[in-house]
Coordinates of N, CA and C and ligand atoms in Angstrom, one line a residue:
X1 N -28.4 -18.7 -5.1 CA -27.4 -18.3 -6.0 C -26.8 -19.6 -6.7
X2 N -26.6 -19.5 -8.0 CA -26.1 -20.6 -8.6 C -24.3 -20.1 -9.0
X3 N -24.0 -20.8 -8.9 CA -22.4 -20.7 -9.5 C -22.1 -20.6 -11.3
X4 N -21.3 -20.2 -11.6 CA -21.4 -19.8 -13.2 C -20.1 -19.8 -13.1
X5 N -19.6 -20.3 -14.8 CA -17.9 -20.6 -15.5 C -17.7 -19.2 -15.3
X6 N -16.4 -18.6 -15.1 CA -16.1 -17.3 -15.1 C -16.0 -17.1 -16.5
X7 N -15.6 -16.0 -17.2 CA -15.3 -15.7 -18.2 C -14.1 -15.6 -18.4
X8 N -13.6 -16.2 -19.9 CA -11.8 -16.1 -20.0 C -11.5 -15.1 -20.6
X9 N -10.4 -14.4 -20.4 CA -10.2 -13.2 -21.0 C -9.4 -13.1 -22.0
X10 N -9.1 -14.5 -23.0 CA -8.3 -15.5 -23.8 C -9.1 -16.8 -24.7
X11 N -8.6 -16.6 -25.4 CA -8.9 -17.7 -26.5 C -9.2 -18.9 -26.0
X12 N -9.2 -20.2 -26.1 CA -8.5 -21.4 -25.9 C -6.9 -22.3 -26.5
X13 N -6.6 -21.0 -27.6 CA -5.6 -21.6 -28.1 C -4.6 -20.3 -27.6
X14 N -4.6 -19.5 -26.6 CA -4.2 -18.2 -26.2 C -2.6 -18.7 -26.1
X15 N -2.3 -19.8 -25.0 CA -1.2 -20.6 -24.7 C -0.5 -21.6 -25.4
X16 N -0.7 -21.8 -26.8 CA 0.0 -22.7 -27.5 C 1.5 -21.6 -27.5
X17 N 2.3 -22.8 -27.7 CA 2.4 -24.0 -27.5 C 2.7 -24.7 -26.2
X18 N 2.3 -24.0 -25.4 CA 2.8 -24.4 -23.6 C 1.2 -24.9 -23.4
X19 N 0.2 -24.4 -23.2 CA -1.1 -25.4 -22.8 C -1.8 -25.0 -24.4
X20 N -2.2 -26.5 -24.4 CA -3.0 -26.8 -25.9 C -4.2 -26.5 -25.7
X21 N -4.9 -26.2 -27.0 CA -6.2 -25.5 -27.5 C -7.3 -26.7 -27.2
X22 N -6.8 -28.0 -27.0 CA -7.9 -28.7 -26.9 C -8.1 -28.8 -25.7
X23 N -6.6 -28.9 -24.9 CA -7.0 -29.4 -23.2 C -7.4 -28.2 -22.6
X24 N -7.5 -27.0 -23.2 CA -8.0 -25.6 -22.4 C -9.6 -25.5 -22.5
X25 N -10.1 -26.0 -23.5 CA -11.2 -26.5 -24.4 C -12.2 -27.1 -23.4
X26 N -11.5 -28.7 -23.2 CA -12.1 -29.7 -22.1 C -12.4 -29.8 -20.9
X27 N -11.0 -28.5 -20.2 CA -10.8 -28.4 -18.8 C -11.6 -27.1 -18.5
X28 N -11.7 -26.7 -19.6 CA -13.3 -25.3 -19.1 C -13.8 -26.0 -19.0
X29 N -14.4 -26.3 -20.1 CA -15.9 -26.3 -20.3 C -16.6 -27.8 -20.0
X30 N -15.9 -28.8 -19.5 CA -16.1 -30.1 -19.2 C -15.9 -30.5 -17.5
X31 N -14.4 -30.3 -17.2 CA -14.3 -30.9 -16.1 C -14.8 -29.6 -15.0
X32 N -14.3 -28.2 -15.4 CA -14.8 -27.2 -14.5 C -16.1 -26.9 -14.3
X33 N -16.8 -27.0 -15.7 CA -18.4 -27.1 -15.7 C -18.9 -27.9 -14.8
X34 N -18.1 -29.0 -14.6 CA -19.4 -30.3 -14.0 C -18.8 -30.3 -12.1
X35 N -17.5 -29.7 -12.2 CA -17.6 -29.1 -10.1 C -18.6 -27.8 -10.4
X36 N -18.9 -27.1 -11.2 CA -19.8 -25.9 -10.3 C -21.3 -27.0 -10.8
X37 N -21.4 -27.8 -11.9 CA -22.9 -28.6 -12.2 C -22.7 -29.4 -10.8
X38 N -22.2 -29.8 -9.9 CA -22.3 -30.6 -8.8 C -22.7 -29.7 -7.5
X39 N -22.0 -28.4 -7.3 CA -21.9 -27.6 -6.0 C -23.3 -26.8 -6.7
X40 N -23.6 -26.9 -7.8 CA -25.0 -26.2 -7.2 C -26.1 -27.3 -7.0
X41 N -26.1 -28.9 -7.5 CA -26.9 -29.4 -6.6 C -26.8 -29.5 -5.6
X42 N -25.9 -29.9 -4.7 CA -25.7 -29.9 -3.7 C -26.2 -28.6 -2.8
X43 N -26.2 -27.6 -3.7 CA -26.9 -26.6 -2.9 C -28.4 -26.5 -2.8
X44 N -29.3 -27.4 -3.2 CA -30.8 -28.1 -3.1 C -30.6 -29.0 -2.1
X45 N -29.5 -29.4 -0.9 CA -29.7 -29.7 0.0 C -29.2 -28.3 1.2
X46 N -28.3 -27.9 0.7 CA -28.3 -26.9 2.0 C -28.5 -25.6 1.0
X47 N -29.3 -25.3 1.1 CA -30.1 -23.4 0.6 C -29.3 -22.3 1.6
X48 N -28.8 -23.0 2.9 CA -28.4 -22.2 3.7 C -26.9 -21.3 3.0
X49 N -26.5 -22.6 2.4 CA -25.5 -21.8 2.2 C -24.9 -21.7 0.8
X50 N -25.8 -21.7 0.0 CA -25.9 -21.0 -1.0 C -25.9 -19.7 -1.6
X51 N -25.4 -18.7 -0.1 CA -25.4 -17.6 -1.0 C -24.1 -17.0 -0.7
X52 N -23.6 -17.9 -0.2 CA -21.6 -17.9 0.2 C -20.9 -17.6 -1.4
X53 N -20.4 -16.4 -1.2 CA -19.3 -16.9 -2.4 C -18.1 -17.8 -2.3
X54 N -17.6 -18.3 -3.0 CA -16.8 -19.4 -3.0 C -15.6 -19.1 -2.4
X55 N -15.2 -18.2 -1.6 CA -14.1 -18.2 -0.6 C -14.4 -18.5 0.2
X56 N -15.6 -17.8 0.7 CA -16.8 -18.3 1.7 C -16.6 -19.5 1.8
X57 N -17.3 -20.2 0.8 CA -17.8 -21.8 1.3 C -16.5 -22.4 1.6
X58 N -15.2 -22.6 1.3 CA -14.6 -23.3 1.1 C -13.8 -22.8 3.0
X59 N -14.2 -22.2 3.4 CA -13.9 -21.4 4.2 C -14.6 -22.4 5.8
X60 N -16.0 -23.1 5.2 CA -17.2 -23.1 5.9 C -17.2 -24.7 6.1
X61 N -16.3 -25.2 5.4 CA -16.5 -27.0 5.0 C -16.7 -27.5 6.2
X62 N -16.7 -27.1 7.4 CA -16.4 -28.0 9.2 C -18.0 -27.6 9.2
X63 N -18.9 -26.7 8.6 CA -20.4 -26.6 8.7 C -21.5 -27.7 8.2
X64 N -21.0 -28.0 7.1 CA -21.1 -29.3 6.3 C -22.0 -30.1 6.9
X65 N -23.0 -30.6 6.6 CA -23.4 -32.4 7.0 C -22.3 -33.5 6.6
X66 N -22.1 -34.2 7.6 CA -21.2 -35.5 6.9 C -21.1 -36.1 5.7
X67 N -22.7 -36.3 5.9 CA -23.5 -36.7 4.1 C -22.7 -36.5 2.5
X68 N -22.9 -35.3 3.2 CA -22.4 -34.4 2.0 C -20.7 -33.3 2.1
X69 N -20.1 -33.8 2.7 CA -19.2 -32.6 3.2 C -18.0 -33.0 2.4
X70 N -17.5 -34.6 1.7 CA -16.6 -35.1 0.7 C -17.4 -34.3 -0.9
X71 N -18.7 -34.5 -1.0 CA -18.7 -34.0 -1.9 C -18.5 -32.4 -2.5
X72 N -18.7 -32.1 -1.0 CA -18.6 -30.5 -1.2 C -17.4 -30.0 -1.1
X73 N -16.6 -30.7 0.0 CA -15.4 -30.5 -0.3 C -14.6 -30.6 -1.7
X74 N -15.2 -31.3 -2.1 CA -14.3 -31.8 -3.9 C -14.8 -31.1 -5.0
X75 N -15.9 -30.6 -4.8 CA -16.6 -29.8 -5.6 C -16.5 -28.2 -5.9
X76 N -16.8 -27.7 -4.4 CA -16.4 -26.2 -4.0 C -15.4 -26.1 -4.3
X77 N -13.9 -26.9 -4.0 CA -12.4 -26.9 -3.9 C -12.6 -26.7 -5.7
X78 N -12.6 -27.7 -6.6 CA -12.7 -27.9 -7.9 C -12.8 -26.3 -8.8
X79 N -14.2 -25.5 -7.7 CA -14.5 -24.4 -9.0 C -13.2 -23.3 -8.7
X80 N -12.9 -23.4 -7.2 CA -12.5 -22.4 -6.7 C -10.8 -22.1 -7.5
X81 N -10.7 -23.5 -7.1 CA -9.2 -24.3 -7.8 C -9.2 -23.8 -9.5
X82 N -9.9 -23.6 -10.3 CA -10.1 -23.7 -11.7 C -10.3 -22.0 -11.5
X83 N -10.7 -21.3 -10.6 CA -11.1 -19.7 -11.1 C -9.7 -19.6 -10.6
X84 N -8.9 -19.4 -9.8 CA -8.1 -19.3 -9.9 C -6.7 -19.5 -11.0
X85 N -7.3 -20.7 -10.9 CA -5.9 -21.5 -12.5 C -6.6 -20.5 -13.7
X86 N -7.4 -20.2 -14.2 CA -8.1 -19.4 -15.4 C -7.2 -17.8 -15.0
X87 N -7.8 -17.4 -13.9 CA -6.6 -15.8 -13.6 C -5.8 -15.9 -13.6
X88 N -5.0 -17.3 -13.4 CA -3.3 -17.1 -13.2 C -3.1 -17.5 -14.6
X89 N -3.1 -17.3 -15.2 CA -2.8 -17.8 -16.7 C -2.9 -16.8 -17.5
X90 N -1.4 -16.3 -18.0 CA -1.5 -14.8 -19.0 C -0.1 -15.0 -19.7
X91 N 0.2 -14.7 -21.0 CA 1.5 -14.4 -21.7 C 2.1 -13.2 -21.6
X92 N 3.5 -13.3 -21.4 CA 4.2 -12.2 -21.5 C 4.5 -11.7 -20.4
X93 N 3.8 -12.2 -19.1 CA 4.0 -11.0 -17.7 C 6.1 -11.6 -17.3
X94 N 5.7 -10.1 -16.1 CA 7.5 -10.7 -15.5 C 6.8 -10.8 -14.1
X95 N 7.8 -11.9 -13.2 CA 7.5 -11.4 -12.1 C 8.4 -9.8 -11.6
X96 N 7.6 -9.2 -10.8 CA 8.2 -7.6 -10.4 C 7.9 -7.5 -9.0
X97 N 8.2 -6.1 -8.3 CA 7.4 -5.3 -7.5 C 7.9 -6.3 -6.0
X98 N 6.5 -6.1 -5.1 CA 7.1 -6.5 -3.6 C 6.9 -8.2 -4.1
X99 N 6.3 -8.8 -4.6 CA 6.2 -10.2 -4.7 C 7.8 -10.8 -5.1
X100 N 8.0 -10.2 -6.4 CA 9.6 -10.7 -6.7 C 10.3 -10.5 -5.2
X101 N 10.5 -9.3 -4.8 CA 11.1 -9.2 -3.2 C 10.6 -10.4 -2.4
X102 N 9.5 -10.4 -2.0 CA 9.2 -11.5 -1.0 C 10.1 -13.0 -1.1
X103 N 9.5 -13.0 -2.9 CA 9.8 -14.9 -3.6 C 11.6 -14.5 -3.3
X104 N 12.5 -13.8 -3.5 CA 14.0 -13.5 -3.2 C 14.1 -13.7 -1.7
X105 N 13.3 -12.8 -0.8 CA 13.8 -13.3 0.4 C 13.4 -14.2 1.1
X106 N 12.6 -15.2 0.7 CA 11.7 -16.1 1.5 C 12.8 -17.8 0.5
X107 N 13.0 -17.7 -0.6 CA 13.6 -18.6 -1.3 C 15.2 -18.3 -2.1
X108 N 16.0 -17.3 -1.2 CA 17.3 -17.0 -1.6 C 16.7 -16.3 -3.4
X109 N 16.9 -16.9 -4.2 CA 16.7 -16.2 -5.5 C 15.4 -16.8 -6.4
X110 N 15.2 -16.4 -7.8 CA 13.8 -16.9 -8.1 C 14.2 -18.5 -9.0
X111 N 15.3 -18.3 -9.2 CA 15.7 -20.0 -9.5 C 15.4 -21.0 -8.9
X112 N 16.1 -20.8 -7.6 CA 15.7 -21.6 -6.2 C 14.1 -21.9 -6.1
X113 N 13.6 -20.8 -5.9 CA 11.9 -21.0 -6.2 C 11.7 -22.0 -6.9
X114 N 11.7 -21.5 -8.6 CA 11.5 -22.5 -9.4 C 12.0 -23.9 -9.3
X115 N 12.7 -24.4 -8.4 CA 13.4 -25.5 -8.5 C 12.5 -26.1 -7.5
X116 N 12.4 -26.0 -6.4 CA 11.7 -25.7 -5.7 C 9.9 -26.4 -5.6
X117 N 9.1 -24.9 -6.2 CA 8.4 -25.5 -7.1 C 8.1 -26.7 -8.2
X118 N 8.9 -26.4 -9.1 CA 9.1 -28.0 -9.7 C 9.0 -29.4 -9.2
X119 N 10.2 -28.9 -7.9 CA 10.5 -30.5 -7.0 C 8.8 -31.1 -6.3
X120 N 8.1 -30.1 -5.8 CA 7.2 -30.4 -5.5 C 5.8 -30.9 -6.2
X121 N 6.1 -30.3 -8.2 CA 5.4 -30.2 -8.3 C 5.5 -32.0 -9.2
X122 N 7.1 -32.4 -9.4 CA 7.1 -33.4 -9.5 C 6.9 -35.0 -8.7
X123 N 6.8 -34.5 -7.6 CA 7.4 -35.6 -6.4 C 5.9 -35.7 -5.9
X124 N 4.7 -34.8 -6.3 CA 3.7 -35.0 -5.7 C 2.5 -36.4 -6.5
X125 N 1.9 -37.3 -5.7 CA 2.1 -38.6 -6.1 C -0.2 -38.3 -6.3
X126 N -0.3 -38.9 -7.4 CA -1.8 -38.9 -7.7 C -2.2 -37.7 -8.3
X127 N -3.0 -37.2 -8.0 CA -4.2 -35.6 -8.4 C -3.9 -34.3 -7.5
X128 N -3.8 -33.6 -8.2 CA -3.9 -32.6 -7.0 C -3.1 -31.4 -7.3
X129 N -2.8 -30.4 -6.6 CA -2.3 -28.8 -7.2 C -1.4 -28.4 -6.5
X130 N -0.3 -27.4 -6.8 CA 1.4 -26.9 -6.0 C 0.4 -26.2 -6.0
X131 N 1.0 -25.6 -4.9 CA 1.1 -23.8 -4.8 C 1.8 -22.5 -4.1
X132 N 1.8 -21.9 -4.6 CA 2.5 -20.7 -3.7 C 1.9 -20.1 -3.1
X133 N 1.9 -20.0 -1.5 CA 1.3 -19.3 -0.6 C 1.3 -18.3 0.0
X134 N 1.0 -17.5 0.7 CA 1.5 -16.8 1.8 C 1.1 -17.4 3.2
X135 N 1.7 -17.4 4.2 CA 1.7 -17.8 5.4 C 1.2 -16.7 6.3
X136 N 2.0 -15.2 6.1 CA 1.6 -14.3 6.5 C 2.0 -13.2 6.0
X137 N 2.1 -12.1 6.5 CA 2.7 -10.9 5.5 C 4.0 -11.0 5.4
X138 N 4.8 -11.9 5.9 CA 6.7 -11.8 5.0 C 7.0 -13.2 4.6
X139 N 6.0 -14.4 4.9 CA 6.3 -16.0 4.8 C 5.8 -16.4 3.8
X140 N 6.1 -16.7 2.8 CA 5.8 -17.6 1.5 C 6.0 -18.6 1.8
X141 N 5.5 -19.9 1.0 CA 5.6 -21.3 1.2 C 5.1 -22.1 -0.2
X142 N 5.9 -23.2 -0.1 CA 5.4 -23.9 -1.4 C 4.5 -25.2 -1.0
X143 N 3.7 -25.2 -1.4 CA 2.9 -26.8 -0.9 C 2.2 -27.3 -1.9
X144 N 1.6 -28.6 -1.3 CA 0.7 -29.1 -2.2 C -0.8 -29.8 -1.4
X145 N -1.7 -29.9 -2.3 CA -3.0 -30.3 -1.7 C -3.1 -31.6 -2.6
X146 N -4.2 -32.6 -2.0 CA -4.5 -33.5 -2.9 C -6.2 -32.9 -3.5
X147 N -6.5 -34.0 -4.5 CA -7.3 -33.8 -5.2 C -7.7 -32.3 -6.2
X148 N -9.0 -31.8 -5.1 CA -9.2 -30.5 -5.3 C -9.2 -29.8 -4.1
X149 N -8.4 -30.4 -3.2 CA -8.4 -29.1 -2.1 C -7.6 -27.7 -2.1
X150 N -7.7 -27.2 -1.4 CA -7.4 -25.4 -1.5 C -6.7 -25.1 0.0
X151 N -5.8 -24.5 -0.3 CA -5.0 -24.8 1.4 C -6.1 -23.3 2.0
X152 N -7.1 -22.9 1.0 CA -8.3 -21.8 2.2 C -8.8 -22.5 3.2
X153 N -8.9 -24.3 2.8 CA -9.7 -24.3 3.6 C -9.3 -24.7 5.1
X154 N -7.9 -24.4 5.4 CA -7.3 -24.9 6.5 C -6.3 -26.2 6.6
X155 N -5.9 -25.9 7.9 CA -4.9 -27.3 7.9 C -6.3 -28.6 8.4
X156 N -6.9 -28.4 9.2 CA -7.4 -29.8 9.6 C -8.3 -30.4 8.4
X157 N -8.9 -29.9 7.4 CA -9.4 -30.3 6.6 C -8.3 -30.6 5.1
X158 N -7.6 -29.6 4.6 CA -6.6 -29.8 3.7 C -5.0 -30.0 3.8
X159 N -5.1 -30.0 5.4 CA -3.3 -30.4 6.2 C -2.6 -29.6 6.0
X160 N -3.1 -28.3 5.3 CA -1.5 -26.9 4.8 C -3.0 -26.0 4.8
X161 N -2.4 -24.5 5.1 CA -3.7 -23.6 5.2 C -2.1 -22.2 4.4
X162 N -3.1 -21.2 4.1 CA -2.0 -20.6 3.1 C -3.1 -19.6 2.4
X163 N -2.8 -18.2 1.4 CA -3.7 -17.9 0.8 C -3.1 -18.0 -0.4
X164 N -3.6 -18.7 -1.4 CA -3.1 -18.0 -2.5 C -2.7 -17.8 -3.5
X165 N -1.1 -18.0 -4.2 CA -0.4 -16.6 -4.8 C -0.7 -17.7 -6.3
X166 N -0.2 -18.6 -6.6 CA -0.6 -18.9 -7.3 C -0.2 -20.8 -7.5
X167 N -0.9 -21.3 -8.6 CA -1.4 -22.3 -7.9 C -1.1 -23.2 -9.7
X168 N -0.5 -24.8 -9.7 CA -0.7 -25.5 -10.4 C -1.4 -26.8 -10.5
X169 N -1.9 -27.2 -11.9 CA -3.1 -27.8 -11.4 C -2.3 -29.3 -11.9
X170 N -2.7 -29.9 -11.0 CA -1.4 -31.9 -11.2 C -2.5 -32.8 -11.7
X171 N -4.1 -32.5 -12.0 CA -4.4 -33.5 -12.3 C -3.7 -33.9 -14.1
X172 N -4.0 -35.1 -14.0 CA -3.9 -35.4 -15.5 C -4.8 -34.7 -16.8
X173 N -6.1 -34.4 -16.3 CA -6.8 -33.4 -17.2 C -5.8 -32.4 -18.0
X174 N -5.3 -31.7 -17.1 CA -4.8 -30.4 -17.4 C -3.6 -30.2 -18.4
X175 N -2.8 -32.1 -18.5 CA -1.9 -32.3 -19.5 C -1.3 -33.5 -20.5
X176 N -3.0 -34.4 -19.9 CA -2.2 -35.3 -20.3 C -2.8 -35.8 -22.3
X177 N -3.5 -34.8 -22.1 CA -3.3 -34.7 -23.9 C -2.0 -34.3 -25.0
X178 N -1.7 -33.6 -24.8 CA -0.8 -33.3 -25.2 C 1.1 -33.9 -24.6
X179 N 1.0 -34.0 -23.0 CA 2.6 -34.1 -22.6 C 2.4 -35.6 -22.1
X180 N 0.9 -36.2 -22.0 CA 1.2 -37.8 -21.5 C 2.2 -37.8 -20.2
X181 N 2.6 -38.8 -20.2 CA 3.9 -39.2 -19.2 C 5.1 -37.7 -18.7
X182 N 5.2 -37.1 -20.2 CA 5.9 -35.9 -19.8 C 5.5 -34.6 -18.9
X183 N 5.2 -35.3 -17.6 CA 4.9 -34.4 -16.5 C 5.5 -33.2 -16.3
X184 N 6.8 -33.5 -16.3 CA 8.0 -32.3 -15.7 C 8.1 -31.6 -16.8
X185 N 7.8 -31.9 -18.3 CA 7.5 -30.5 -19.7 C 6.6 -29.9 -19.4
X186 N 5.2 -30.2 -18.5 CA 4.2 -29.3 -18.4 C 4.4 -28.2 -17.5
X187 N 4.8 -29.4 -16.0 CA 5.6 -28.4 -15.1 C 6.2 -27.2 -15.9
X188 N 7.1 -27.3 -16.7 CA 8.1 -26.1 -17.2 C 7.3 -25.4 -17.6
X189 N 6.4 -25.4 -18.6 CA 5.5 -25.2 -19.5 C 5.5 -24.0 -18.4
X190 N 4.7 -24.6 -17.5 CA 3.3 -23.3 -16.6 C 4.2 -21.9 -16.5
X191 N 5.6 -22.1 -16.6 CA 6.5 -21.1 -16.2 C 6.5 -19.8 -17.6
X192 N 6.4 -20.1 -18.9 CA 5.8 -19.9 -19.6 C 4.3 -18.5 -19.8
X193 N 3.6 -19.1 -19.0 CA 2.0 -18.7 -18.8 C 1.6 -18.0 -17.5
X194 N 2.7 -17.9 -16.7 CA 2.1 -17.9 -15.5 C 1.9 -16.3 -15.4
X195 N 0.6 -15.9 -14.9 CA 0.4 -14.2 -14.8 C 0.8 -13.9 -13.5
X196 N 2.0 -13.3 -13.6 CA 2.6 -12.9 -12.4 C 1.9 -11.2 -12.4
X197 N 1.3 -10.3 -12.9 CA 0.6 -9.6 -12.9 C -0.6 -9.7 -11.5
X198 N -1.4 -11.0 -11.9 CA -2.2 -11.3 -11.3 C -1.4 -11.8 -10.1
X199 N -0.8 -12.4 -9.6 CA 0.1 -12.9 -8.4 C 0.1 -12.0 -8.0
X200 N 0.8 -10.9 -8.1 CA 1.6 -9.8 -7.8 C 0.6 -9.3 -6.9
X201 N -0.8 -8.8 -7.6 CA -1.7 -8.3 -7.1 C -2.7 -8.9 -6.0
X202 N -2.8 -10.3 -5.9 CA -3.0 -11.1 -4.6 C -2.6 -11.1 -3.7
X203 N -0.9 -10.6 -4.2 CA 0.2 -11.0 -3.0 C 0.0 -9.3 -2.2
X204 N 0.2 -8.0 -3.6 CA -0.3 -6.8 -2.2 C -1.6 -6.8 -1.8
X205 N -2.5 -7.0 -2.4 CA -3.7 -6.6 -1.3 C -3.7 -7.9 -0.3
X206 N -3.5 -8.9 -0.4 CA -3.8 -9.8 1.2 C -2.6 -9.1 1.7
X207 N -1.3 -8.7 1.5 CA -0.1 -7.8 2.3 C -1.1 -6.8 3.1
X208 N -1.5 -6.0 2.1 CA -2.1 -4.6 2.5 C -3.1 -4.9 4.1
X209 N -3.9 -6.2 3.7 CA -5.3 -6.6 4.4 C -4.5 -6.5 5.8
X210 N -3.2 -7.2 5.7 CA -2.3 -7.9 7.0 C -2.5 -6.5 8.0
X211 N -2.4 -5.7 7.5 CA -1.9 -4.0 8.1 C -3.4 -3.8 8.8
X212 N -4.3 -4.2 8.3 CA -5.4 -3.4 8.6 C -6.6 -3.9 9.7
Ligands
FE2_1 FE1 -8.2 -29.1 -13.6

């Protein structure tokens, strides 16, 4: 199995004027392209596990050869990190339903969140992605990974383990055409785009999974 760009269900210029038509452009079809152009060579050394889908593998990283287990880590993390950031990205949604509940009682109100959010998403130093988690079925959490890690893949490999809800991307790819230095306008920005539709729906079925 080879890995493949997902499909957008959007333009590239879907998000003006919060994410620009060029850096949506680049960050497909360039930087995302070339983590799944790397994780499928890498899979001409292990065939074994090649037919993992990508929650899978990222899941599997402690199976790894040493050799190769930074690259896969950075690579796997990369596509998984971008299919995600591609579905969380929609105009127009609200947050609603049991998720708004949860983000209220887990963070006092959704301001708080956002502040929250923000603080982390500013204070975090180099590359790398915020996110909103779940912990378990009533615990939300805000954290951050470096690089391209995915808190799927656990604490001892990415130091925060979590599933989820939705996720922002800190490298400089993702803004620094357009906002340069202005980090904390992009931050805002994502508030803007963010598909709480899709959130929503991550946040009940892994709820639902918890029950079963
Ligand atoms: Fe990115």
């Amino acid at each position: 199995m080879s890995y493949i760009l997902p499909n957008l269900p959007y333009t590239y210029d879907e998000f003006e004027p919060y994410f620009d038509k060029k850096t949506m452009e680049i960050h497909y079809t360039k930087h995302h392209q070339t983590y799944i152009n790397n994780i499928n060579t890498a899979f001409k050394q292990l065939p074994e596990f090649a037919s993992f889908n990508i929650n899978t593998l990222v899941q599997q990283l402690h199976k790894i050869p040493a050799d190769l287990h930074t690259f896969v880590r950075n690579n796997a993390g990369g596509h998984l990190n971008h299919n995600l950031f591609w579905k969380g990205l929609k105009k127009n949604t609200v947050l609603n339903g049991a998720l708004k509940t949860a983000i209220e009682h887990n963070f006092s109100n959704f301001d708080t969140f956002k502040d929250l959010f923000e603080k982390a998403a500013t204070t975090l130093f180099g590359s790398g992605w915020i996110w909103l988690v779940m912990k378990n079925v009533s615990t939300l959490s805000i954290l951050s990974t470096k690089n391209q890690d995915n808190p799927m893949m656990g604490e001892i490999i990415s130091g925060v383990s979590g599933y989820p809800i939705i996720g922002l991307d800190m490298w400089e790819h993702a803004y620094y055409l357009k906002y340069q230095n202005r980090r904390h306008d992009y931050i805002k920005a994502f508030w803007s785009v963010v598909n709480w539709d899709e959130a929503e729906k991550r946040f009940s079925v892994k709820k639902n999974n918890y029950f079963i």
